[in-house]
Coordinates of C-alpha atoms in Angstrom, one line a residue:
X1 CA -164.1 -47.2 -114.9
X2 CA -162.4 -50.5 -115.7
X3 CA -159.7 -51.7 -113.3
X4 CA -156.8 -53.1 -115.2
X5 CA -153.4 -54.6 -114.6
X6 CA -150.2 -52.5 -114.5
X7 CA -148.9 -51.3 -117.8
X8 CA -145.8 -53.6 -117.7
X9 CA -147.8 -56.8 -118.0
X10 CA -150.6 -55.5 -120.2
X11 CA -150.0 -58.0 -123.0
X12 CA -148.5 -61.1 -121.4
X13 CA -150.1 -63.9 -123.5
X14 CA -149.6 -64.4 -127.3
X15 CA -151.0 -67.2 -129.3
X16 CA -150.4 -68.1 -132.9
X17 CA -153.2 -70.2 -134.4
X18 CA -154.0 -71.8 -137.8
X19 CA -157.4 -70.7 -139.0
X20 CA -159.5 -72.4 -141.7
X21 CA -161.8 -69.5 -141.4
X22 CA -161.7 -67.8 -144.8
X23 CA -162.5 -64.3 -143.5
X24 CA -159.5 -64.2 -141.3
X25 CA -156.3 -63.6 -143.3
X26 CA -153.0 -64.9 -142.4
X27 CA -151.0 -62.4 -140.3
X28 CA -154.2 -60.9 -138.8
X29 CA -153.9 -59.6 -135.3
X30 CA -156.8 -60.1 -132.8
X31 CA -157.2 -59.3 -129.2
X32 CA -159.2 -61.4 -126.8
X33 CA -160.2 -59.8 -123.5
X34 CA -162.1 -61.4 -120.7
X35 CA -163.8 -58.9 -118.3
X36 CA -165.7 -59.6 -115.1
X37 CA -168.8 -57.6 -114.3
X38 CA -169.3 -57.7 -110.5
X39 CA -170.9 -56.0 -107.6
X40 CA -169.6 -55.8 -104.0
X41 CA -170.9 -58.8 -102.2
X42 CA -173.2 -57.3 -99.5
X43 CA -174.5 -60.3 -97.6
X44 CA -177.7 -58.8 -96.1
X45 CA -178.7 -57.6 -99.6
X46 CA -177.5 -60.8 -101.4
X47 CA -176.3 -58.6 -104.2
X48 CA -174.2 -61.4 -105.8
X49 CA -177.4 -63.5 -106.0
X50 CA -178.7 -61.2 -108.6
X51 CA -175.4 -60.3 -110.3
X52 CA -172.8 -63.0 -109.7
X53 CA -169.4 -62.2 -111.2
X54 CA -170.3 -62.3 -114.9
X55 CA -167.7 -62.9 -117.7
X56 CA -167.8 -60.8 -120.8
X57 CA -165.6 -62.1 -123.6
X58 CA -164.5 -59.7 -126.4
X59 CA -162.5 -60.8 -129.4
X60 CA -161.9 -58.3 -132.1
X61 CA -159.5 -57.8 -135.1
X62 CA -157.7 -54.8 -136.3
X63 CA -160.8 -53.6 -138.2
X64 CA -162.9 -53.8 -135.1
X65 CA -164.9 -56.9 -136.3
X66 CA -166.2 -59.1 -133.6
X67 CA -165.0 -62.8 -133.8
X68 CA -166.2 -64.2 -130.5
X69 CA -168.8 -66.4 -132.1
X70 CA -166.7 -68.0 -134.9
X71 CA -163.4 -68.2 -132.9
X72 CA -164.5 -70.0 -129.7
X73 CA -162.1 -70.7 -127.0
X74 CA -162.1 -74.4 -127.9
X75 CA -161.4 -73.7 -131.6
X76 CA -158.4 -71.5 -130.6
X77 CA -157.1 -74.1 -128.3
X78 CA -157.3 -76.8 -131.0
X79 CA -155.5 -74.8 -133.6
X80 CA -152.9 -73.0 -131.5
X81 CA -149.2 -73.2 -132.1
X82 CA -146.6 -72.9 -129.4
X83 CA -144.8 -69.5 -129.4
X84 CA -141.5 -69.2 -127.7
X85 CA -141.4 -66.3 -125.1
X86 CA -138.8 -64.3 -127.0
X87 CA -140.7 -64.4 -130.2
X88 CA -144.0 -63.5 -128.5
X89 CA -142.2 -60.5 -126.9
X90 CA -141.0 -59.3 -130.3
X91 CA -144.5 -59.6 -131.7
X92 CA -146.0 -57.7 -128.8
X93 CA -143.4 -54.9 -129.2
X94 CA -143.9 -54.7 -133.0
X95 CA -147.6 -54.5 -132.7
X96 CA -147.9 -52.5 -129.4
X97 CA -149.6 -49.4 -130.9
X98 CA -152.1 -51.6 -132.7
X99 CA -152.7 -53.7 -129.5
X100 CA -153.3 -50.6 -127.4
X101 CA -155.9 -49.4 -129.9
X102 CA -157.5 -52.9 -129.9
X103 CA -157.5 -52.9 -126.1
X104 CA -159.4 -49.5 -126.1
X105 CA -161.9 -50.9 -128.6
X106 CA -162.4 -54.1 -126.4
X107 CA -163.1 -51.9 -123.4
X108 CA -165.8 -50.0 -125.5
X109 CA -167.4 -53.3 -126.6
X110 CA -167.5 -54.6 -123.0
X111 CA -169.0 -51.4 -121.8
X112 CA -171.7 -51.6 -124.4
X113 CA -172.6 -55.1 -123.2
X114 CA -173.0 -54.2 -119.5
X115 CA -176.3 -52.3 -119.6
X116 CA -178.2 -55.4 -120.9
X117 CA -176.7 -57.5 -118.1
X118 CA -177.4 -54.9 -115.5
X119 CA -181.0 -54.4 -116.7
X120 CA -181.6 -58.2 -116.3
X121 CA -180.1 -58.1 -112.8
X122 CA -182.3 -55.1 -111.9
X123 CA -185.4 -56.9 -113.2
X124 CA -184.5 -60.0 -111.3
X125 CA -183.6 -58.2 -108.1
X126 CA -186.8 -56.2 -107.9
X127 CA -189.1 -59.1 -108.5
X128 CA -189.2 -60.6 -105.0
X129 CA -189.2 -57.3 -103.0
X130 CA -191.8 -55.8 -105.2
X131 CA -194.1 -58.8 -104.8
X132 CA -193.6 -58.6 -101.0
X133 CA -194.3 -54.8 -100.9
X134 CA -197.5 -55.4 -102.9
X135 CA -198.5 -58.3 -100.7
X136 CA -198.0 -56.2 -97.5
X137 CA -200.0 -53.3 -99.0
X138 CA -202.8 -55.6 -99.9
X139 CA -202.7 -57.2 -96.5
X140 CA -202.7 -53.8 -94.7
X141 CA -206.1 -53.1 -96.3
X142 CA -207.5 -56.1 -94.5
X143 CA -205.3 -56.2 -91.4
X144 CA -204.4 -52.9 -89.6
X145 CA -201.7 -54.7 -87.6
X146 CA -199.4 -54.6 -90.6
X147 CA -197.0 -51.7 -89.8
X148 CA -195.7 -49.2 -92.3
X149 CA -192.2 -50.1 -91.1
X150 CA -192.5 -53.6 -92.6
X151 CA -193.2 -52.1 -96.0
X152 CA -190.6 -49.5 -95.6
X153 CA -188.0 -52.1 -94.8
X154 CA -188.5 -53.9 -98.2
X155 CA -188.6 -50.5 -100.0
X156 CA -185.2 -49.6 -98.5
X157 CA -183.8 -53.0 -99.3
X158 CA -184.9 -52.6 -102.9
X159 CA -183.4 -49.1 -103.1
X160 CA -180.1 -50.3 -101.6
X161 CA -180.0 -53.2 -103.9
X162 CA -180.6 -51.0 -107.0
X163 CA -177.8 -48.7 -105.7
X164 CA -175.4 -51.6 -105.4
X165 CA -176.2 -52.9 -108.9
X166 CA -175.7 -49.4 -110.3
X167 CA -172.2 -49.5 -108.8
X168 CA -171.2 -52.7 -110.7
X169 CA -167.8 -52.5 -112.2
X170 CA -165.9 -54.1 -115.0
X171 CA -162.6 -55.7 -114.2
X172 CA -160.1 -57.0 -116.8
X173 CA -159.4 -60.6 -115.9
X174 CA -157.3 -61.7 -118.9
X175 CA -156.2 -60.9 -122.3
X176 CA -154.6 -62.8 -125.1
X177 CA -153.0 -61.6 -128.4
X178 CA -153.9 -63.9 -131.3
X179 CA -152.0 -63.9 -134.6
X180 CA -153.5 -66.0 -137.5
X181 CA -151.0 -68.0 -139.5

């Protein structure tokens, strides 16, 4: 589930921009959403060490095409045109149905990107405890003073860390409506 802002301020920012990109027609509506994928920071597990708050940027047009590679943040900033607040409000209200559909599509795209990020975090987080578990097992073969509790501690830490990573959630940080002129 994605936590999002209240409905009243769902589309607060509107940017008009001039595009020299031939595949983006004048008048095209795009929606840029920035999500944050994060886990609860549990200090004894150091969960945010393996998955610090991670930004996921989604930028799609009305046809659902992804434009995040060709319309970088710096490109948009360089080519943007100031929009008075009243005009931006009118644009938002005129395109509200389209924007809600785009917002739903942005959520879907962000959700599809999270498994890859989580898999990488799981891989990274299991590396150190797994090495320690294997080291203690090998050491126990030689030294009977190594207690089972030592190994169990790392196994429990690994299981708890996996549980926390599985509970990672997407949070909408910002969104911006883009109109090509």
